């Protein structure tokens, strides 16, 4: 994929159609997500958050894709590893922490869902279940509705490579391709489904290969490179709104942590593998790239990191002080009528 670099001194610095402001914003969202993620993990270790799942290592893929979509108009169907995605779309640090603390004002579920099961009506982020890949047919339904109404809207489902072994994946992709729906299937391949390595999950290297069986393009992209992911997602969106149908994107990423705060990956994952993944951390790599481009320098990065740290502190304090859901609300949304 040819992406032009613009390095002229002054304002006109950028990559492709991303100017300095857009690039810094992308970097800020990746860094904010990382800071929230690290804090969430600490909170779980302190017993203040019950259970967390992290998106550490997935930030470039998730934020790069979010930035290529029409935020506020397109439908986002995240999964439990989508913290960086929802920060990329627009959820605030306070909103994320309300979910982690399971407080009543939590926009995702009023504190009902497990942490990291995000939804947000304003951003068209659709809440899902922990049951893997159920969000795929939901995205297909939303894409069908967008097609019928003729809106300039796409629906994007996010899931892991393990989730691509589910029937929902097959049914969703097949239906979307047959009806040429404006959908994007975004697979974050981190090589593990909890403790199950990819080689025990499928006999192919690339999930994207499966796209051919449904009649849609399958694109493999370096999930450590937010610009490559941005470009791949932008191209898939353009196809979708032009009526050319869905695309399967596979972003190769690494999971930096155990599966969740309740897992211990030392039991099944060689430490050298984790260390090699950490050495390819997409956030410092993007920082170096932005510095080389003249979009960022050490001083402005320090300022940004200080602002993010203050934002996370504020969010923790705010969410911790927020009220718990009322006990009288226990059955709301469970039965049509509270008995
Ligand atoms: C239908 C179903 N089976 C099993 C589980 C238990 N489970 C939760 S996450 C997960 C791993 C999924 O791996 P992958 O799709 O690769 O996503 P990742 O966590 O690696 O991002 C499994 C097996 C589940 N939630 N739903
Ligand atoms: Mg996985």
mmCIF file of C-alpha atoms and ligand atoms in Angstrom:
data_model
loop_
_atom_site.group_PDB
_atom_site.id
_atom_site.type_symbol
_atom_site.label_atom_id
_atom_site.label_comp_id
_atom_site.label_asym_id
_atom_site.label_seq_id
_atom_site.Cartn_x
_atom_site.Cartn_y
_atom_site.Cartn_z
ATOM 1 C CA UNK A 1 0.000 0.000 0.000
ATOM 2 C CA UNK A 2 1.650 3.279 -1.084
ATOM 3 C CA UNK A 3 1.215 6.008 1.503
ATOM 4 C CA UNK A 4 2.744 9.376 0.838
ATOM 5 C CA UNK A 5 4.711 11.166 3.533
ATOM 6 C CA UNK A 6 4.502 14.924 3.661
ATOM 7 C CA UNK A 7 7.475 16.462 5.381
ATOM 8 C CA UNK A 8 7.471 20.058 4.213
ATOM 9 C CA UNK A 9 8.437 22.357 7.054
ATOM 10 C CA UNK A 10 5.503 24.123 8.667
ATOM 11 C CA UNK A 11 1.921 23.004 8.841
ATOM 12 C CA UNK A 12 1.747 20.566 5.963
ATOM 13 C CA UNK A 13 3.171 17.512 7.746
ATOM 14 C CA UNK A 14 1.261 14.277 7.572
ATOM 15 C CA UNK A 15 0.846 10.739 6.284
ATOM 16 C CA UNK A 16 -1.630 10.216 3.465
ATOM 17 C CA UNK A 17 -4.785 12.150 4.379
ATOM 18 C CA UNK A 18 -3.832 12.316 8.068
ATOM 19 C CA UNK A 19 -2.469 15.709 9.031
ATOM 20 C CA UNK A 20 -0.435 16.484 12.154
ATOM 21 C CA UNK A 21 -3.595 16.991 14.237
ATOM 22 C CA UNK A 22 -5.145 13.695 13.168
ATOM 23 C CA UNK A 23 -1.893 11.799 13.782
ATOM 24 C CA UNK A 24 -1.441 13.271 17.247
ATOM 25 C CA UNK A 25 -5.063 12.519 18.055
ATOM 26 C CA UNK A 26 -4.550 8.896 17.005
ATOM 27 C CA UNK A 27 -1.445 8.657 19.188
ATOM 28 C CA UNK A 28 -3.245 10.320 22.121
ATOM 29 C CA UNK A 29 -6.096 7.806 21.962
ATOM 30 C CA UNK A 30 -3.649 4.883 21.880
ATOM 31 C CA UNK A 31 -1.746 6.291 24.862
ATOM 32 C CA UNK A 32 -4.944 7.080 26.810
ATOM 33 C CA UNK A 33 -6.212 3.568 26.271
ATOM 34 C CA UNK A 34 -2.908 2.119 27.486
ATOM 35 C CA UNK A 35 -2.987 4.288 30.611
ATOM 36 C CA UNK A 36 -6.598 3.295 31.378
ATOM 37 C CA UNK A 37 -5.734 -0.332 30.762
ATOM 38 C CA UNK A 38 -2.755 -0.298 33.116
ATOM 39 C CA UNK A 39 -4.843 1.410 35.787
ATOM 40 C CA UNK A 40 -7.681 -1.074 35.351
ATOM 41 C CA UNK A 41 -5.240 -3.929 35.911
ATOM 42 C CA UNK A 42 -3.889 -2.265 39.064
ATOM 43 C CA UNK A 43 -7.440 -1.712 40.324
ATOM 44 C CA UNK A 44 -8.215 -5.386 39.807
ATOM 45 C CA UNK A 45 -5.074 -6.380 41.714
ATOM 46 C CA UNK A 46 -6.158 -4.043 44.520
ATOM 47 C CA UNK A 47 -9.563 -5.714 44.622
ATOM 48 C CA UNK A 48 -11.272 -2.476 43.546
ATOM 49 C CA UNK A 49 -12.231 -3.748 40.070
ATOM 50 C CA UNK A 50 -13.688 -7.229 39.928
ATOM 51 C CA UNK A 51 -12.504 -8.526 36.592
ATOM 52 C CA UNK A 52 -10.786 -6.838 33.679
ATOM 53 C CA UNK A 53 -9.669 -7.765 30.216
ATOM 54 C CA UNK A 54 -7.023 -5.689 28.544
ATOM 55 C CA UNK A 55 -6.420 -4.472 25.020
ATOM 56 C CA UNK A 56 -2.697 -3.948 25.639
ATOM 57 C CA UNK A 57 -0.895 -4.734 22.395
ATOM 58 C CA UNK A 58 -4.072 -4.232 20.335
ATOM 59 C CA UNK A 59 -4.092 -0.408 20.478
ATOM 60 C CA UNK A 60 -2.743 0.311 17.007
ATOM 61 C CA UNK A 61 -5.259 -2.043 15.405
ATOM 62 C CA UNK A 62 -8.237 -0.785 17.359
ATOM 63 C CA UNK A 63 -7.521 2.948 17.257
ATOM 64 C CA UNK A 64 -6.274 2.818 13.645
ATOM 65 C CA UNK A 65 -9.545 1.234 12.549
ATOM 66 C CA UNK A 66 -11.763 3.533 14.644
ATOM 67 C CA UNK A 67 -10.145 6.621 13.103
ATOM 68 C CA UNK A 68 -10.967 5.397 9.577
ATOM 69 C CA UNK A 69 -14.689 5.069 10.256
ATOM 70 C CA UNK A 70 -17.532 7.591 10.498
ATOM 71 C CA UNK A 71 -17.629 7.909 14.276
ATOM 72 C CA UNK A 72 -21.136 8.692 15.479
ATOM 73 C CA UNK A 73 -22.677 7.323 12.281
ATOM 74 C CA UNK A 74 -21.184 3.874 11.674
ATOM 75 C CA UNK A 75 -22.141 0.979 13.949
ATOM 76 C CA UNK A 76 -19.386 -0.424 16.168
ATOM 77 C CA UNK A 77 -19.771 -3.929 17.595
ATOM 78 C CA UNK A 78 -16.897 -4.396 19.996
ATOM 79 C CA UNK A 79 -15.833 -7.410 22.004
ATOM 80 C CA UNK A 80 -14.357 -7.640 25.475
ATOM 81 C CA UNK A 81 -10.865 -6.710 24.199
ATOM 82 C CA UNK A 82 -12.063 -3.432 22.683
ATOM 83 C CA UNK A 83 -11.044 -0.860 25.285
ATOM 84 C CA UNK A 84 -8.734 0.899 22.814
ATOM 85 C CA UNK A 85 -11.454 0.749 20.169
ATOM 86 C CA UNK A 86 -14.047 2.558 22.279
ATOM 87 C CA UNK A 87 -11.476 5.161 23.322
ATOM 88 C CA UNK A 88 -10.656 5.498 19.632
ATOM 89 C CA UNK A 89 -14.325 6.037 18.855
ATOM 90 C CA UNK A 90 -14.939 8.593 21.576
ATOM 91 C CA UNK A 91 -15.709 7.132 24.997
ATOM 92 C CA UNK A 92 -14.133 9.184 27.756
ATOM 93 C CA UNK A 93 -11.864 8.089 30.583
ATOM 94 C CA UNK A 94 -14.685 8.734 33.053
ATOM 95 C CA UNK A 95 -17.105 6.584 31.062
ATOM 96 C CA UNK A 96 -14.585 3.750 30.921
ATOM 97 C CA UNK A 97 -13.951 3.907 34.665
ATOM 98 C CA UNK A 98 -17.700 3.973 35.432
ATOM 99 C CA UNK A 99 -17.901 0.634 33.641
ATOM 100 C CA UNK A 100 -14.889 -0.771 35.494
ATOM 101 C CA UNK A 101 -16.319 0.304 38.873
ATOM 102 C CA UNK A 102 -19.811 -0.907 37.797
ATOM 103 C CA UNK A 103 -21.512 2.295 38.881
ATOM 104 C CA UNK A 104 -25.065 3.420 38.136
ATOM 105 C CA UNK A 105 -24.167 6.216 35.651
ATOM 106 C CA UNK A 106 -22.065 3.776 33.561
ATOM 107 C CA UNK A 107 -23.292 4.387 29.974
ATOM 108 C CA UNK A 108 -22.458 0.829 28.930
ATOM 109 C CA UNK A 109 -24.963 -0.927 31.185
ATOM 110 C CA UNK A 110 -25.616 1.038 34.361
ATOM 111 C CA UNK A 111 -23.098 -1.202 36.084
ATOM 112 C CA UNK A 112 -24.809 -4.459 35.101
ATOM 113 C CA UNK A 113 -22.341 -5.903 32.631
ATOM 114 C CA UNK A 114 -18.878 -7.208 33.312
ATOM 115 C CA UNK A 115 -16.245 -4.508 32.876
ATOM 116 C CA UNK A 116 -15.004 -4.047 29.286
ATOM 117 C CA UNK A 117 -18.384 -4.877 27.771
ATOM 118 C CA UNK A 118 -18.890 -1.446 26.342
ATOM 119 C CA UNK A 119 -21.828 0.227 24.700
ATOM 120 C CA UNK A 120 -22.678 3.846 24.050
ATOM 121 C CA UNK A 121 -25.810 5.029 22.245
ATOM 122 C CA UNK A 122 -24.327 8.376 21.129
ATOM 123 C CA UNK A 123 -21.396 6.643 19.479
ATOM 124 C CA UNK A 124 -23.460 3.785 18.090
ATOM 125 C CA UNK A 125 -21.381 1.318 20.062
ATOM 126 C CA UNK A 126 -23.567 -1.745 20.495
ATOM 127 C CA UNK A 127 -23.178 -3.718 23.709
ATOM 128 C CA UNK A 128 -22.598 -7.414 23.374
ATOM 129 C CA UNK A 129 -22.377 -10.620 25.244
ATOM 130 C CA UNK A 130 -19.268 -12.404 26.470
ATOM 131 C CA UNK A 131 -20.305 -15.301 24.278
ATOM 132 C CA UNK A 132 -17.769 -14.969 21.510
ATOM 133 C CA UNK A 133 -18.784 -13.837 18.032
ATOM 134 C CA UNK A 134 -22.454 -13.205 18.787
ATOM 135 C CA UNK A 135 -21.734 -9.614 17.729
ATOM 136 C CA UNK A 136 -21.015 -10.773 14.170
ATOM 137 C CA UNK A 137 -24.632 -11.573 13.194
ATOM 138 C CA UNK A 138 -25.720 -8.426 15.062
ATOM 139 C CA UNK A 139 -23.416 -6.369 12.825
ATOM 140 C CA UNK A 140 -24.827 -8.118 9.778
ATOM 141 C CA UNK A 141 -28.360 -7.176 10.841
ATOM 142 C CA UNK A 142 -27.333 -3.550 11.252
ATOM 143 C CA UNK A 143 -25.601 -3.617 7.868
ATOM 144 C CA UNK A 144 -28.770 -5.026 6.308
ATOM 145 C CA UNK A 145 -30.779 -2.229 7.883
ATOM 146 C CA UNK A 146 -28.287 0.365 6.581
ATOM 147 C CA UNK A 147 -28.543 -1.104 3.106
ATOM 148 C CA UNK A 148 -32.359 -1.109 3.160
ATOM 149 C CA UNK A 149 -32.518 2.485 4.364
ATOM 150 C CA UNK A 150 -29.865 3.590 1.882
ATOM 151 C CA UNK A 151 -27.836 5.344 4.598
ATOM 152 C CA UNK A 152 -24.134 6.040 4.166
ATOM 153 C CA UNK A 153 -23.366 3.790 7.118
ATOM 154 C CA UNK A 154 -21.328 0.647 7.717
ATOM 155 C CA UNK A 155 -21.417 -1.864 10.571
ATOM 156 C CA UNK A 156 -18.126 -3.175 11.906
ATOM 157 C CA UNK A 157 -17.750 -6.275 14.048
ATOM 158 C CA UNK A 158 -14.576 -6.830 16.066
ATOM 159 C CA UNK A 159 -13.544 -10.294 17.262
ATOM 160 C CA UNK A 160 -10.559 -12.538 17.843
ATOM 161 C CA UNK A 161 -9.149 -15.324 15.697
ATOM 162 C CA UNK A 162 -10.659 -17.835 18.123
ATOM 163 C CA UNK A 163 -14.037 -16.252 17.465
ATOM 164 C CA UNK A 164 -13.616 -16.993 13.772
ATOM 165 C CA UNK A 165 -14.136 -20.694 14.583
ATOM 166 C CA UNK A 166 -17.717 -20.034 15.657
ATOM 167 C CA UNK A 167 -20.790 -20.708 13.508
ATOM 168 C CA UNK A 168 -21.794 -17.055 13.931
ATOM 169 C CA UNK A 169 -18.713 -16.104 11.903
ATOM 170 C CA UNK A 170 -19.662 -18.412 9.048
ATOM 171 C CA UNK A 171 -23.332 -17.441 9.036
ATOM 172 C CA UNK A 172 -22.597 -13.744 9.346
ATOM 173 C CA UNK A 173 -19.949 -13.548 6.640
ATOM 174 C CA UNK A 174 -21.895 -15.732 4.251
ATOM 175 C CA UNK A 175 -25.113 -13.714 4.605
ATOM 176 C CA UNK A 176 -23.273 -10.387 4.336
ATOM 177 C CA UNK A 177 -21.464 -11.452 1.169
ATOM 178 C CA UNK A 178 -24.576 -12.902 -0.496
ATOM 179 C CA UNK A 179 -26.448 -9.643 0.102
ATOM 180 C CA UNK A 180 -23.422 -7.383 -0.484
ATOM 181 C CA UNK A 181 -23.954 -5.661 2.834
ATOM 182 C CA UNK A 182 -21.987 -2.647 4.063
ATOM 183 C CA UNK A 183 -20.162 -4.596 6.779
ATOM 184 C CA UNK A 184 -16.554 -4.928 7.883
ATOM 185 C CA UNK A 185 -15.389 -7.969 9.804
ATOM 186 C CA UNK A 186 -12.346 -6.988 11.816
ATOM 187 C CA UNK A 187 -10.401 -9.914 13.240
ATOM 188 C CA UNK A 188 -7.724 -9.145 15.832
ATOM 189 C CA UNK A 189 -5.444 -12.143 15.572
ATOM 190 C CA UNK A 190 -3.281 -12.316 18.705
ATOM 191 C CA UNK A 191 -2.473 -15.998 18.278
ATOM 192 C CA UNK A 192 -4.359 -17.190 21.354
ATOM 193 C CA UNK A 193 -7.891 -18.001 22.409
ATOM 194 C CA UNK A 194 -7.260 -17.861 26.148
ATOM 195 C CA UNK A 195 -4.635 -20.668 26.352
ATOM 196 C CA UNK A 196 -5.296 -22.269 22.958
ATOM 197 C CA UNK A 197 -2.665 -21.285 20.376
ATOM 198 C CA UNK A 198 -3.712 -20.623 16.818
ATOM 199 C CA UNK A 199 -2.185 -23.869 15.510
ATOM 200 C CA UNK A 200 -4.691 -25.823 17.614
ATOM 201 C CA UNK A 201 -7.548 -23.606 16.481
ATOM 202 C CA UNK A 202 -7.172 -23.755 12.702
ATOM 203 C CA UNK A 203 -4.966 -25.373 10.073
ATOM 204 C CA UNK A 204 -4.321 -22.105 8.196
ATOM 205 C CA UNK A 205 -1.932 -19.214 8.827
ATOM 206 C CA UNK A 206 -4.290 -16.372 8.051
ATOM 207 C CA UNK A 207 -7.934 -16.031 9.063
ATOM 208 C CA UNK A 208 -8.227 -13.699 6.055
ATOM 209 C CA UNK A 209 -7.898 -16.767 3.798
ATOM 210 C CA UNK A 210 -11.427 -17.736 4.831
ATOM 211 C CA UNK A 211 -12.865 -14.656 3.105
ATOM 212 C CA UNK A 212 -12.482 -16.300 -0.301
ATOM 213 C CA UNK A 213 -14.904 -19.038 0.717
ATOM 214 C CA UNK A 214 -17.628 -16.452 1.229
ATOM 215 C CA UNK A 215 -16.833 -14.291 -1.780
ATOM 216 C CA UNK A 216 -15.287 -11.216 -0.209
ATOM 217 C CA UNK A 217 -11.780 -9.803 -0.007
ATOM 218 C CA UNK A 218 -9.634 -10.906 2.908
ATOM 219 C CA UNK A 219 -6.899 -8.482 3.899
ATOM 220 C CA UNK A 220 -3.993 -9.160 6.254
ATOM 221 C CA UNK A 221 -2.591 -6.068 7.898
ATOM 222 C CA UNK A 222 0.163 -5.376 10.425
ATOM 223 C CA UNK A 223 -1.849 -4.634 13.558
ATOM 224 C CA UNK A 224 1.167 -2.897 15.121
ATOM 225 C CA UNK A 225 0.967 -0.178 12.482
ATOM 226 C CA UNK A 226 -1.985 2.159 13.062
ATOM 227 C CA UNK A 227 -1.553 3.793 9.656
ATOM 228 C CA UNK A 228 -1.665 0.487 7.782
ATOM 229 C CA UNK A 229 -4.805 -0.452 9.725
ATOM 230 C CA UNK A 230 -6.319 2.967 9.062
ATOM 231 C CA UNK A 231 -5.707 2.590 5.324
ATOM 232 C CA UNK A 232 -7.098 -0.969 5.191
ATOM 233 C CA UNK A 233 -10.222 0.047 7.117
ATOM 234 C CA UNK A 234 -10.736 3.149 4.984
ATOM 235 C CA UNK A 235 -10.566 1.026 1.825
ATOM 236 C CA UNK A 236 -13.029 -1.506 3.283
ATOM 237 C CA UNK A 237 -15.419 1.289 4.235
ATOM 238 C CA UNK A 238 -15.216 2.790 0.744
ATOM 239 C CA UNK A 239 -16.096 -0.606 -0.768
ATOM 240 C CA UNK A 240 -18.971 -1.069 1.659
ATOM 241 C CA UNK A 241 -20.641 2.289 1.007
ATOM 242 C CA UNK A 242 -20.115 1.905 -2.745
ATOM 243 C CA UNK A 243 -22.334 -1.202 -2.601
ATOM 244 C CA UNK A 244 -19.434 -3.585 -3.253
ATOM 245 C CA UNK A 245 -20.078 -5.601 -0.098
ATOM 246 C CA UNK A 246 -18.184 -6.653 2.991
ATOM 247 C CA UNK A 247 -14.464 -7.102 3.689
ATOM 248 C CA UNK A 248 -12.675 -9.317 6.183
ATOM 249 C CA UNK A 249 -9.676 -7.563 7.716
ATOM 250 C CA UNK A 250 -7.223 -9.532 9.819
ATOM 251 C CA UNK A 251 -4.917 -7.439 11.980
ATOM 252 C CA UNK A 252 -1.950 -9.395 13.309
ATOM 253 C CA UNK A 253 -1.410 -8.288 16.880
ATOM 254 C CA UNK A 254 0.035 -9.551 20.139
ATOM 255 C CA UNK A 255 -1.701 -9.917 23.460
ATOM 256 C CA UNK A 256 0.684 -8.404 26.015
ATOM 257 C CA UNK A 257 -1.066 -9.784 29.077
ATOM 258 C CA UNK A 258 -2.775 -12.927 30.233
ATOM 259 C CA UNK A 259 -6.241 -13.408 28.738
ATOM 260 C CA UNK A 260 -7.858 -11.615 31.663
ATOM 261 C CA UNK A 261 -7.158 -10.547 35.220
ATOM 262 C CA UNK A 262 -8.177 -14.086 36.273
ATOM 263 C CA UNK A 263 -5.779 -15.927 33.979
ATOM 264 C CA UNK A 264 -2.097 -16.801 34.434
ATOM 265 C CA UNK A 265 -0.462 -17.154 31.027
ATOM 266 C CA UNK A 266 2.846 -18.299 32.523
ATOM 267 C CA UNK A 267 1.243 -21.744 32.541
ATOM 268 C CA UNK A 268 1.058 -21.957 28.769
ATOM 269 C CA UNK A 269 3.040 -19.167 27.114
ATOM 270 C CA UNK A 270 6.835 -18.953 26.841
ATOM 271 C CA UNK A 271 8.170 -15.754 28.418
ATOM 272 C CA UNK A 272 10.476 -15.160 25.425
ATOM 273 C CA UNK A 273 7.418 -14.907 23.226
ATOM 274 C CA UNK A 274 5.876 -12.240 25.451
ATOM 275 C CA UNK A 275 9.171 -10.359 25.631
ATOM 276 C CA UNK A 276 9.489 -10.390 21.838
ATOM 277 C CA UNK A 277 5.952 -9.008 21.552
ATOM 278 C CA UNK A 278 6.677 -6.267 24.085
ATOM 279 C CA UNK A 279 9.742 -5.254 22.084
ATOM 280 C CA UNK A 280 7.389 -4.520 19.174
ATOM 281 C CA UNK A 281 5.030 -2.391 21.292
ATOM 282 C CA UNK A 282 3.062 -0.279 18.789
ATOM 283 C CA UNK A 283 2.848 2.816 21.016
ATOM 284 C CA UNK A 284 6.565 3.674 21.368
ATOM 285 C CA UNK A 285 6.988 2.670 17.703
ATOM 286 C CA UNK A 286 4.313 5.172 16.645
ATOM 287 C CA UNK A 287 5.838 7.799 18.907
ATOM 288 C CA UNK A 288 9.237 7.362 17.206
ATOM 289 C CA UNK A 289 7.553 7.660 13.832
ATOM 290 C CA UNK A 290 5.757 10.860 14.778
ATOM 291 C CA UNK A 291 8.970 12.334 16.178
ATOM 292 C CA UNK A 292 10.819 11.486 12.935
ATOM 293 C CA UNK A 293 8.026 13.150 11.002
ATOM 294 C CA UNK A 294 8.220 16.291 13.124
ATOM 295 C CA UNK A 295 4.679 15.912 14.481
ATOM 296 C CA UNK A 296 5.803 15.226 18.053
ATOM 297 C CA UNK A 297 8.855 15.864 20.217
ATOM 298 C CA UNK A 298 9.884 14.637 23.658
ATOM 299 C CA UNK A 299 8.584 17.780 25.373
ATOM 300 C CA UNK A 300 5.143 17.664 23.751
ATOM 301 C CA UNK A 301 4.962 13.933 24.430
ATOM 302 C CA UNK A 302 5.736 14.504 28.116
ATOM 303 C CA UNK A 303 2.987 17.127 28.235
ATOM 304 C CA UNK A 304 0.558 14.711 26.610
ATOM 305 C CA UNK A 305 1.471 11.871 29.003
ATOM 306 C CA UNK A 306 1.031 14.200 32.008
ATOM 307 C CA UNK A 307 -2.411 15.241 30.754
ATOM 308 C CA UNK A 308 -3.377 11.599 30.261
ATOM 309 C CA UNK A 309 -2.177 10.649 33.757
ATOM 310 C CA UNK A 310 -4.292 13.479 35.221
ATOM 311 C CA UNK A 311 -7.285 12.382 33.132
ATOM 312 C CA UNK A 312 -7.005 8.809 34.404
ATOM 313 C CA UNK A 313 -6.640 9.972 38.034
ATOM 314 C CA UNK A 314 -9.702 12.155 37.636
ATOM 315 C CA UNK A 315 -11.680 9.300 36.056
ATOM 316 C CA UNK A 316 -10.836 6.892 38.891
ATOM 317 C CA UNK A 317 -11.793 9.444 41.540
ATOM 318 C CA UNK A 318 -15.001 10.331 39.703
ATOM 319 C CA UNK A 319 -16.108 6.748 39.116
ATOM 320 C CA UNK A 320 -15.191 5.602 42.619
ATOM 321 C CA UNK A 321 -17.404 8.349 44.058
ATOM 322 C CA UNK A 322 -20.336 7.569 41.743
ATOM 323 C CA UNK A 323 -23.325 5.707 43.199
ATOM 324 C CA UNK A 324 -23.841 1.970 42.860
ATOM 325 C CA UNK A 325 -26.902 0.807 40.935
ATOM 326 C CA UNK A 326 -29.983 0.815 43.159
ATOM 327 C CA UNK A 327 -31.102 -2.590 44.431
ATOM 328 C CA UNK A 328 -34.642 -1.698 43.331
ATOM 329 C CA UNK A 329 -33.289 -1.604 39.766
ATOM 330 C CA UNK A 330 -32.183 -5.226 39.892
ATOM 331 C CA UNK A 331 -34.848 -6.597 37.557
ATOM 332 C CA UNK A 332 -35.045 -3.644 35.153
ATOM 333 C CA UNK A 333 -34.580 -4.847 31.565
ATOM 334 C CA UNK A 334 -34.773 -8.468 32.734
ATOM 335 C CA UNK A 335 -38.536 -8.984 32.592
ATOM 336 C CA UNK A 336 -41.016 -7.011 30.509
ATOM 337 C CA UNK A 337 -42.791 -6.123 33.745
ATOM 338 C CA UNK A 338 -41.177 -6.165 37.151
ATOM 339 C CA UNK A 339 -43.024 -8.615 39.320
HETATM 340 C C1 LIG B 1 -19.121 -19.511 22.703
HETATM 341 C C2 LIG B 1 -18.052 -19.297 23.697
HETATM 342 N N1 LIG B 1 -17.171 -20.284 23.945
HETATM 343 C C3 LIG B 1 -16.191 -20.081 24.847
HETATM 344 C C4 LIG B 1 -16.106 -18.910 25.529
HETATM 345 C C5 LIG B 1 -14.986 -18.694 26.530
HETATM 346 N N2 LIG B 1 -14.047 -17.734 25.957
HETATM 347 C C6 LIG B 1 -14.068 -16.434 26.307
HETATM 348 S S1 LIG B 1 -12.917 -15.562 25.499
HETATM 349 C C7 LIG B 1 -12.354 -16.915 24.669
HETATM 350 C C8 LIG B 1 -11.208 -16.820 23.731
HETATM 351 C C9 LIG B 1 -11.540 -16.173 22.455
HETATM 352 O O1 LIG B 1 -10.343 -15.955 21.781
HETATM 353 P P1 LIG B 1 -10.223 -14.972 20.582
HETATM 354 O O2 LIG B 1 -11.490 -14.980 19.821
HETATM 355 O O3 LIG B 1 -8.988 -15.277 19.846
HETATM 356 O O4 LIG B 1 -10.147 -13.525 21.276
HETATM 357 P P2 LIG B 1 -8.990 -12.912 22.195
HETATM 358 O O5 LIG B 1 -9.469 -13.083 23.614
HETATM 359 O O6 LIG B 1 -7.745 -13.629 21.918
HETATM 360 O O7 LIG B 1 -8.900 -11.469 21.812
HETATM 361 C C10 LIG B 1 -13.077 -18.039 25.036
HETATM 362 C C11 LIG B 1 -12.824 -19.383 24.524
HETATM 363 C C12 LIG B 1 -17.059 -17.903 25.250
HETATM 364 N N3 LIG B 1 -17.021 -16.711 25.853
HETATM 365 N N4 LIG B 1 -18.007 -18.111 24.318
HETATM 366 MG MG1 LIG B 2 -7.092 -14.425 20.088
#
